Tab-separated table of C-alpha atoms in Angstrom:
chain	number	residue	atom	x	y	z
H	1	UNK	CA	-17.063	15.952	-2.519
H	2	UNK	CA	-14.880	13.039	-3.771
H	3	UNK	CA	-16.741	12.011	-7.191
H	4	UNK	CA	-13.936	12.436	-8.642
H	5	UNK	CA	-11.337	10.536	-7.199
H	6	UNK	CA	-13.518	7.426	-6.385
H	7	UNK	CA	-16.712	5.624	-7.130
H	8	UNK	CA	-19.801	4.984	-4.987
H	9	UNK	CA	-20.750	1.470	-3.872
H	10	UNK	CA	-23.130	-0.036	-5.992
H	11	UNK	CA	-26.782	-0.540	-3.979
H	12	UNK	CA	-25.572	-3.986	-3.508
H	13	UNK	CA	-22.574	-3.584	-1.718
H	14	UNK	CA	-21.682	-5.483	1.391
H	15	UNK	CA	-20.468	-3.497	4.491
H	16	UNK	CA	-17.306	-3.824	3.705
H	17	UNK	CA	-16.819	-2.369	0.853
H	18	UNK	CA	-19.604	0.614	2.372
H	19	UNK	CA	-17.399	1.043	5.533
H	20	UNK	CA	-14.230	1.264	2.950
H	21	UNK	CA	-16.011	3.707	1.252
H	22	UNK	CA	-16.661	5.632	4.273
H	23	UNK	CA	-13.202	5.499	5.492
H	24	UNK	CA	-11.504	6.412	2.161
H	25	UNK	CA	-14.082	9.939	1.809
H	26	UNK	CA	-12.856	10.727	5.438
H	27	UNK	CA	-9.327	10.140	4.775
H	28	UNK	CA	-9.727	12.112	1.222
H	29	UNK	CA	-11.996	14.832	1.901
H	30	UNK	CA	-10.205	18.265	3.813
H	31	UNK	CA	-12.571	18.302	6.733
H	32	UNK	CA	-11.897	14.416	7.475
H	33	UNK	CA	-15.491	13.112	7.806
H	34	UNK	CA	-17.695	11.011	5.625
H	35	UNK	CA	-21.378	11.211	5.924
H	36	UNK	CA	-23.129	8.213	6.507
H	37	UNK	CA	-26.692	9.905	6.034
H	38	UNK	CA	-25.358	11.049	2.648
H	39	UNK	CA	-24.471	7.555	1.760
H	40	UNK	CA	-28.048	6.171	2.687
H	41	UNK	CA	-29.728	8.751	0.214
H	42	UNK	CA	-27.575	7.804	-2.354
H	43	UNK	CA	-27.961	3.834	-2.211
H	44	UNK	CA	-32.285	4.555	-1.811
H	45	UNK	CA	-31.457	7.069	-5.481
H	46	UNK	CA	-29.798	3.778	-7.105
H	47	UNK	CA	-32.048	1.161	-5.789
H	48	UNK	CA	-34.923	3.355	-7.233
H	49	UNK	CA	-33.161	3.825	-10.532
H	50	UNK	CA	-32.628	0.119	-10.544
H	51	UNK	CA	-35.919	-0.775	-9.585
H	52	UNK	CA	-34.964	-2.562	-6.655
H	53	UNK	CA	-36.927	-2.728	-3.507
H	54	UNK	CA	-34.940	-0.284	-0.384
H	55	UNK	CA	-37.839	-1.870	1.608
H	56	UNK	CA	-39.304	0.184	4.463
H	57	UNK	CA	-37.399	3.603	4.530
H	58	UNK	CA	-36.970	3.825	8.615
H	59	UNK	CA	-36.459	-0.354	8.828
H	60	UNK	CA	-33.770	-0.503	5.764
H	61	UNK	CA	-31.900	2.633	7.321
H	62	UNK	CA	-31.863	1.009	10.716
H	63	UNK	CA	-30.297	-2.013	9.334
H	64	UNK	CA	-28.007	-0.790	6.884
H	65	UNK	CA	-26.251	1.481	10.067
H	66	UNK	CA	-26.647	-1.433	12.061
H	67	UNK	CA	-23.971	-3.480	9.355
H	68	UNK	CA	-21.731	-0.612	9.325
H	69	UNK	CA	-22.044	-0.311	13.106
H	70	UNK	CA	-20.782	-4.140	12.958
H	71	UNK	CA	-18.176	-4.091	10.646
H	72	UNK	CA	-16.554	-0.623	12.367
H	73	UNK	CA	-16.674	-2.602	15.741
H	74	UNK	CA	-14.920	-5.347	14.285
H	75	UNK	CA	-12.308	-2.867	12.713
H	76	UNK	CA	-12.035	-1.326	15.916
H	77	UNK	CA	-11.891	-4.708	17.932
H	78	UNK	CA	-8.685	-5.307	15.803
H	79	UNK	CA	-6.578	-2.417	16.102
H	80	UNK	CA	-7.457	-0.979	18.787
H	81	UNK	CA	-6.532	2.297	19.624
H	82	UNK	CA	-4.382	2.472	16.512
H	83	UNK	CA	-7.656	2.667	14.706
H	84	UNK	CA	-7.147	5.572	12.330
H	85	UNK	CA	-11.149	6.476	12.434
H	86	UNK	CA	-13.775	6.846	15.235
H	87	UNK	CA	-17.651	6.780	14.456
H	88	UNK	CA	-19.542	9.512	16.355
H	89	UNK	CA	-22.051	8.572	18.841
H	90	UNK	CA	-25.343	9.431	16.769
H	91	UNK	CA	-23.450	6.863	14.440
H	92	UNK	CA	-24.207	9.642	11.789
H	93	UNK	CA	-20.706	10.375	10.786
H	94	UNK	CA	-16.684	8.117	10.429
H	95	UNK	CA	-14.139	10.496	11.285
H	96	UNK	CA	-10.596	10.192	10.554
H	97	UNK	CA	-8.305	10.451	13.868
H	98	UNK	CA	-4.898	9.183	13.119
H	99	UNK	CA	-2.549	8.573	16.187
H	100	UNK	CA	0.433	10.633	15.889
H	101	UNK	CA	3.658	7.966	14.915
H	102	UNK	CA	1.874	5.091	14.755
H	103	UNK	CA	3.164	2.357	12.416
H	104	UNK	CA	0.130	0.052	12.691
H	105	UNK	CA	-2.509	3.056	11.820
H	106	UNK	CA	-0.220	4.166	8.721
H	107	UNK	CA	0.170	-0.255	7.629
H	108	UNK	CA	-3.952	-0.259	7.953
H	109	UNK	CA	-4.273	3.157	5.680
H	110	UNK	CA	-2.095	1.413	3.141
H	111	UNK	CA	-4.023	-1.552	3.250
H	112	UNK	CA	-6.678	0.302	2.721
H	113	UNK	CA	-6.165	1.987	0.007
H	114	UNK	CA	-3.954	-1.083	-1.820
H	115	UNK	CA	-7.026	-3.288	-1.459
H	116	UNK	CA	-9.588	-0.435	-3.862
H	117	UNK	CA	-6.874	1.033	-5.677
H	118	UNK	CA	-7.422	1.161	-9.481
H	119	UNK	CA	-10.070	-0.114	-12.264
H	120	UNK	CA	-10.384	-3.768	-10.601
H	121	UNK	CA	-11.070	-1.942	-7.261
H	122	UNK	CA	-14.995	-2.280	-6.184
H	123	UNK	CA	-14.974	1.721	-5.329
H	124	UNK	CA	-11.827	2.235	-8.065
H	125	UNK	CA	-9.968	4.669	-6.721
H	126	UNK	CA	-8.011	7.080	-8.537
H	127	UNK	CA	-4.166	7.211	-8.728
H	128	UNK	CA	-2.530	10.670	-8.178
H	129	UNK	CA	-0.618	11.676	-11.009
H	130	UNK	CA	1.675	14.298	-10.107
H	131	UNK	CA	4.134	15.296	-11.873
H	132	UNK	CA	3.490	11.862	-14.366
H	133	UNK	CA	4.879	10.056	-11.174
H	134	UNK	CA	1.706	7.400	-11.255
H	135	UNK	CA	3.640	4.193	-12.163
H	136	UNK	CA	6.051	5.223	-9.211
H	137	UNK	CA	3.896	5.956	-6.210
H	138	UNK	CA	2.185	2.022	-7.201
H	139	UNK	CA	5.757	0.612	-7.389
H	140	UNK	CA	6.888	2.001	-4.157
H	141	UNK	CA	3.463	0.450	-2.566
H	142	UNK	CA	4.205	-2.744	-3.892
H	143	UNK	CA	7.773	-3.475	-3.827
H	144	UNK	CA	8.268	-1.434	-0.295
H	145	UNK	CA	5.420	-0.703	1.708
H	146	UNK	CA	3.832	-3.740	1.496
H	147	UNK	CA	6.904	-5.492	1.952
H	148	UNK	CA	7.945	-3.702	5.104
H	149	UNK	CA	3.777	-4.272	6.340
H	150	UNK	CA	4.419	-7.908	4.953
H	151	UNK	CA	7.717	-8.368	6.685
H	152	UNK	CA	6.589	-7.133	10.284
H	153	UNK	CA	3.357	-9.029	10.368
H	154	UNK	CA	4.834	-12.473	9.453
H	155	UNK	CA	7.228	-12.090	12.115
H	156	UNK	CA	4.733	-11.456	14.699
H	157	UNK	CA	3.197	-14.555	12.985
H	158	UNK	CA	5.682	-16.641	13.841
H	159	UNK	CA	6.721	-14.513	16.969
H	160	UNK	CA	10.050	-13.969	16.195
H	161	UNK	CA	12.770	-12.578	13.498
H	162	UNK	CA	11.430	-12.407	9.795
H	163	UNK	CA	13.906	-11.888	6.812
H	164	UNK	CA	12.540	-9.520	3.588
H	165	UNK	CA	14.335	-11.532	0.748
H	166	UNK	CA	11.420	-10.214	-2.165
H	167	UNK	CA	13.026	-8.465	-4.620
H	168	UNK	CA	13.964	-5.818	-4.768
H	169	UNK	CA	15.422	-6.129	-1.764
H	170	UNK	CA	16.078	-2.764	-0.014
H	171	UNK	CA	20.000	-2.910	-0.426
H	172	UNK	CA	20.176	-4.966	-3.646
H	173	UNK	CA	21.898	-7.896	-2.174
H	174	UNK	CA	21.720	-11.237	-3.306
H	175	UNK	CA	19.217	-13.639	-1.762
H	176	UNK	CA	22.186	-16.140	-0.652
H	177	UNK	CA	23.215	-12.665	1.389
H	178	UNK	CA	20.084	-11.659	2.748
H	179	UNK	CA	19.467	-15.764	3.953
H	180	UNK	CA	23.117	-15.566	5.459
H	181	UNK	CA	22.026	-12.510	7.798
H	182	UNK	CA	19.093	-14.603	8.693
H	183	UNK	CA	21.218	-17.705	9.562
H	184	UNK	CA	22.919	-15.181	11.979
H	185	UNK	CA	19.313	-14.425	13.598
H	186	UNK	CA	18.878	-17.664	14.159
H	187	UNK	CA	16.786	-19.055	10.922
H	188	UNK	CA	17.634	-22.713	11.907
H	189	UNK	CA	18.470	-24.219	8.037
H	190	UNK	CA	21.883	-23.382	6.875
H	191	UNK	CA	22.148	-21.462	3.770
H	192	UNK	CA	24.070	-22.384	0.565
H	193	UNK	CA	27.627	-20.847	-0.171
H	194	UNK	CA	26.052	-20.610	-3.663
H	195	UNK	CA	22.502	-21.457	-5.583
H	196	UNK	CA	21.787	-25.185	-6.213
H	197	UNK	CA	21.787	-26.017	-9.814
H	198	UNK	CA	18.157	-26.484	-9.494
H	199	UNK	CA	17.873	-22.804	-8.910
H	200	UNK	CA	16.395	-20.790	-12.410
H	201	UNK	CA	18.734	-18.978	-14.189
H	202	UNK	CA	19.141	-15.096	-12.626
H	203	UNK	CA	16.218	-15.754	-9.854
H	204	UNK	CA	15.438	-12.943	-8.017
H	205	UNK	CA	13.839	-14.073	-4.796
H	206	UNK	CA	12.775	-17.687	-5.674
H	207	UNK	CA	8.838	-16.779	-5.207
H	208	UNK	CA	9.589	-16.333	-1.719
H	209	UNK	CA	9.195	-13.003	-0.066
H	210	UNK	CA	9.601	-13.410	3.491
H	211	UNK	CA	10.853	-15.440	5.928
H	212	UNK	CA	10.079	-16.058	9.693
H	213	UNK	CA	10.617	-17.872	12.427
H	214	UNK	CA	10.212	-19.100	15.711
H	215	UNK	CA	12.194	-16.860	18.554
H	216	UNK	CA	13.986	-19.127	21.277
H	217	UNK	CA	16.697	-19.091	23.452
H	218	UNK	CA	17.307	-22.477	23.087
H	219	UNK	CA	18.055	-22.820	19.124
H	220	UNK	CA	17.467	-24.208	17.237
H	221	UNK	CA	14.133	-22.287	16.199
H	222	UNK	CA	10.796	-24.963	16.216
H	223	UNK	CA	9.312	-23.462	13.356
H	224	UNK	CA	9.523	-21.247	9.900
H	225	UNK	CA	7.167	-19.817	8.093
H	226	UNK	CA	7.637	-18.888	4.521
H	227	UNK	CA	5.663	-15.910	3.047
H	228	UNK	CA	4.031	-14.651	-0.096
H	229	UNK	CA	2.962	-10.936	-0.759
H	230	UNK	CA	0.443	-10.424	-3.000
H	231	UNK	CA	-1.074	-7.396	-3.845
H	232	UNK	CA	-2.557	-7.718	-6.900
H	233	UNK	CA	-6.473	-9.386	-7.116
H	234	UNK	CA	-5.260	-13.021	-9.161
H	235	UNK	CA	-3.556	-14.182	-5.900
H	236	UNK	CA	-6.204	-16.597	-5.046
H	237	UNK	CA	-4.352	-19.625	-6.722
H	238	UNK	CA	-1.230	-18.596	-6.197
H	239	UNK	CA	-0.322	-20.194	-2.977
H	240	UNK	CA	3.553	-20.115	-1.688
H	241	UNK	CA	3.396	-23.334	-1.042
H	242	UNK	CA	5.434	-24.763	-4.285
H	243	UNK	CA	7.522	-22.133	-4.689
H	244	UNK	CA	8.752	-22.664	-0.784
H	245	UNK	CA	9.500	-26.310	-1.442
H	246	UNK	CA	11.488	-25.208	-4.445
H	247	UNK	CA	13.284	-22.080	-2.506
H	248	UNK	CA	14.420	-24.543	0.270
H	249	UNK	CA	16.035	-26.673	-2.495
H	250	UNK	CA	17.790	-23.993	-4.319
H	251	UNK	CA	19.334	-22.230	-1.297
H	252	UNK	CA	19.028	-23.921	1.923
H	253	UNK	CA	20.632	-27.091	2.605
H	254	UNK	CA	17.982	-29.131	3.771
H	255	UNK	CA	14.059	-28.797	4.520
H	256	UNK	CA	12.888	-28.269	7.102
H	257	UNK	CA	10.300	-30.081	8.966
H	258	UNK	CA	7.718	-27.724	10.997
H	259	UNK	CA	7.858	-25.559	7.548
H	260	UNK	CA	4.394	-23.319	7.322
H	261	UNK	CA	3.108	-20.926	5.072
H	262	UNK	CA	1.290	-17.805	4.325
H	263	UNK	CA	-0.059	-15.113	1.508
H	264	UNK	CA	-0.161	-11.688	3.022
H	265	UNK	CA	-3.106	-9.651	1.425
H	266	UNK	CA	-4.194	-6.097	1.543
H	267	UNK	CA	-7.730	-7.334	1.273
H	268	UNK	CA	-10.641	-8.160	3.358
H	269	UNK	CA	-11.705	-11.961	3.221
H	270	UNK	CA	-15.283	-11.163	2.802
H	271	UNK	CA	-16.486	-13.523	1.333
H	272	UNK	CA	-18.328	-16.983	2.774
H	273	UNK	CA	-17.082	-18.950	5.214
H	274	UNK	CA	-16.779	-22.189	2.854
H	275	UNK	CA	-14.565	-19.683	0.252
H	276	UNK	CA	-12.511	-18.670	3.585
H	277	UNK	CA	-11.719	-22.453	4.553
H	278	UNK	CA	-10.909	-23.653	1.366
H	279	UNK	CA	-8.000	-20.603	0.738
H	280	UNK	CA	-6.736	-20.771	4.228
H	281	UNK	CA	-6.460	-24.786	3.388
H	282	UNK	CA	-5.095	-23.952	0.038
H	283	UNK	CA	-2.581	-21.173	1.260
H	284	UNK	CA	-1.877	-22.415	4.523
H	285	UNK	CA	-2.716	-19.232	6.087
H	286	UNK	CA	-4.052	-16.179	5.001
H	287	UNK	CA	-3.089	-12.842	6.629
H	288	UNK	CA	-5.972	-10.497	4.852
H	289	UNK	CA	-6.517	-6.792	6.239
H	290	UNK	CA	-7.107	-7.214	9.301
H	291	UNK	CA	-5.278	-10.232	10.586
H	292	UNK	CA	-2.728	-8.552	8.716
H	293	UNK	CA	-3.124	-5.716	11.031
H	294	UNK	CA	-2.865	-7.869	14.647
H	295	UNK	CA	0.113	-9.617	13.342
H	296	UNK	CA	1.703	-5.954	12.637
H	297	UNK	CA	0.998	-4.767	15.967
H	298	UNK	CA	2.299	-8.433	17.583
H	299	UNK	CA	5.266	-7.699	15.202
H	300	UNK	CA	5.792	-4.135	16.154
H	301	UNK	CA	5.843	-5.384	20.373
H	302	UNK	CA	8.848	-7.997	19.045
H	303	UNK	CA	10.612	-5.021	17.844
H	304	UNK	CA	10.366	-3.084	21.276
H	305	UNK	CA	11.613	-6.208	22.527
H	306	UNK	CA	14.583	-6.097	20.744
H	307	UNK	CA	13.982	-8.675	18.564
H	308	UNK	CA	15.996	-8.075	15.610
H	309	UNK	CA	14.362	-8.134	11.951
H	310	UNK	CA	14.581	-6.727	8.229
H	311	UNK	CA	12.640	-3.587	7.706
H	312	UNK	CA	12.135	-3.104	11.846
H	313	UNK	CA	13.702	0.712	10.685
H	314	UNK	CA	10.850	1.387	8.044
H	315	UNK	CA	7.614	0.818	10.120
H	316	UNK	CA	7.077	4.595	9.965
H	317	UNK	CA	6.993	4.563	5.508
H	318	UNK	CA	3.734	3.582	5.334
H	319	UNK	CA	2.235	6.759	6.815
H	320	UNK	CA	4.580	9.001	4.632
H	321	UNK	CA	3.447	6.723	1.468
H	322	UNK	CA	-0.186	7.274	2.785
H	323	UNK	CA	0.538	11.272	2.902
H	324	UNK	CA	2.034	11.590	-0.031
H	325	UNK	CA	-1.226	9.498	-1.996
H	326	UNK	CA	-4.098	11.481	-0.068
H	327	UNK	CA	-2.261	14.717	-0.915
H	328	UNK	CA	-2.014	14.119	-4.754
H	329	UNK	CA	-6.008	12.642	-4.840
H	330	UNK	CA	-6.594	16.094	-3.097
H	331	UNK	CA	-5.017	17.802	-5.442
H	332	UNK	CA	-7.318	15.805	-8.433
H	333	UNK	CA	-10.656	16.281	-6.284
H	334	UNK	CA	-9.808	20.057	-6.164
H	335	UNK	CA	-9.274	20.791	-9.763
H	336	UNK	CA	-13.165	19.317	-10.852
């Protein structure tokens, strides 16, 4: 039972937040399987109790394993065989199989549980406590897992090097010394010896939290990309877009012209299509959950490639940080 460490879907729920649901109870839950059946009786209990019509008991369970069927497959279809869960073949149960090493099932886990994590979560999931160590295990998530996730996938975006300049950066250097590395990668725009006056007072990272661009061997590079990493639920208007244009004038010396940008989420673009197009035209590109999760892989194949990056010696935190979160909601869902 996981009751206690996170909520049910509501009767209402799409599939997915049910197949999120699923995934979390397998990845909680000692034996590493989540029901499906158990979920079924569950949503017919609250659309009784709500007086809502479950419609034909045989029909609505047919198409309500059908959706979950879909959105697994489409899971699946993205990562591959780094998918962390397999559905058995009477589609009756989602069982947790993580590949041994694998940086792009531990980024997905992450994602997963970043994305329901907390009150504003649909299924608000609980935050381990051990040891009063709350605030930290969300702080880590935020300023360095997602980062390092963030970092990789916007350089298999761009399909080359990618810079992580969001503060806190990882060995507390300025941003001026971070961009200077990158110059030496190849970022094509020179870097200021020292912040434009039009740079605020004791900025940290400018808004900016990754860089990217364009591998070639025959540099300059045709293309950057300038990234945002949001992991909290108000990033919907809070595109990079501005605060790019203002980070090229405070520490690069010039613009430049094939300049593109994205917000990397932990969520799952659910919603309509005509919601979809207007952030993607509002962002410039939005790398939710799962595009997240092919740009991480593309990003991880650079790195065998010997393409050099920021965080390409991390890829591996995200299943530690995953650990060290499932073992403390364990320890919660144990106790009731």
């Amino acid at each position: 039972m996981t009751d206690r460490v996170i909520s049910r879907p509501a009767s209402k729920a799409n599939s997915t937040t049910i197949l999120d649901f699923l995934e979390l109870v397998a990845l909680i839950d000692p034996s590493g399987r989540a029901r499906i059946d158990t979920l079924i009786r569950d949503q017919e209990l609250q659309a009784e109790q709500a007086e809502d019509d479950f419609g034909d008991a045989d029909t609505a369970k047919d198409g309500f394993v059908e959706n979950i069927e879909n959105e697994f497959n489409r899971r699946a279809s993205a990562l591959g065989e780094s998918y962390p869960f397999l559905m058995t073949d009477d589609a009756e149960e989602i069982v947790l199989q993580v590949p041994e090493n694998d940086p792009l099932a531990g980024s997905y886990l992450a994602c997963l549980i970043a994305s329901q994590i907390g009150d504003k979560g649909d299924l608000k999931l609980s935050i381990p406590d051990q040891a009063g160590l709350a605030a930290d295990i969300i702080t880590r998530m935020r300023r360095r897992i997602f980062q390092m996730i963030g970092t990789i996938a916007l350089a298999g975006l761009a399909k080359g090097p990618a810079g992580s300049i969001g503060w806190p950066r990882e060995e507390k250097e300025t941003i001026i010394a971070s961009m200077v590395r990158a110059v030496g990668r190849g970022f094509p725009i020179p870097v200021l010896e020292e912040p434009n006056w039009t740079a605020l007072d004791g900025a940290k990272d400018g808004g900016v939290d990754v860089i990217a661009w364009e591998h070639t061997d025959m540099p300059p590079s045709p293309s950057v990309w300038f990234g945002q990493i949001a992991s909290g639920r108000n990033w919907k208007g809070k595109p990079v877009i501005q605060d790019a244009l203002n980070f090229s004038e405070d520490f690069l010396t010039a613009k430049h012209k094939n300049a593109n940008h994205a917000t990397i989420v932990p969520f799952d673009l659910d919603g309509d299509e005509e919601e979809a197009a207007t952030l993607h035209h509002r962002h410039g590109t939005i790398l939710d959950r799962l595009r997240l999760s092919v740009r991480f892989k593309e990003g991880l194949l650079l790195i065998a490639d010997g393409i050099e990056m920021d965080e390409s010696q991390n890829t591996l935190v995200a299943m530690t940080w995953v650990n060290e979160f499932v073992a403390g909601l364990r320890i919660i869902n144990e106790a009731a």
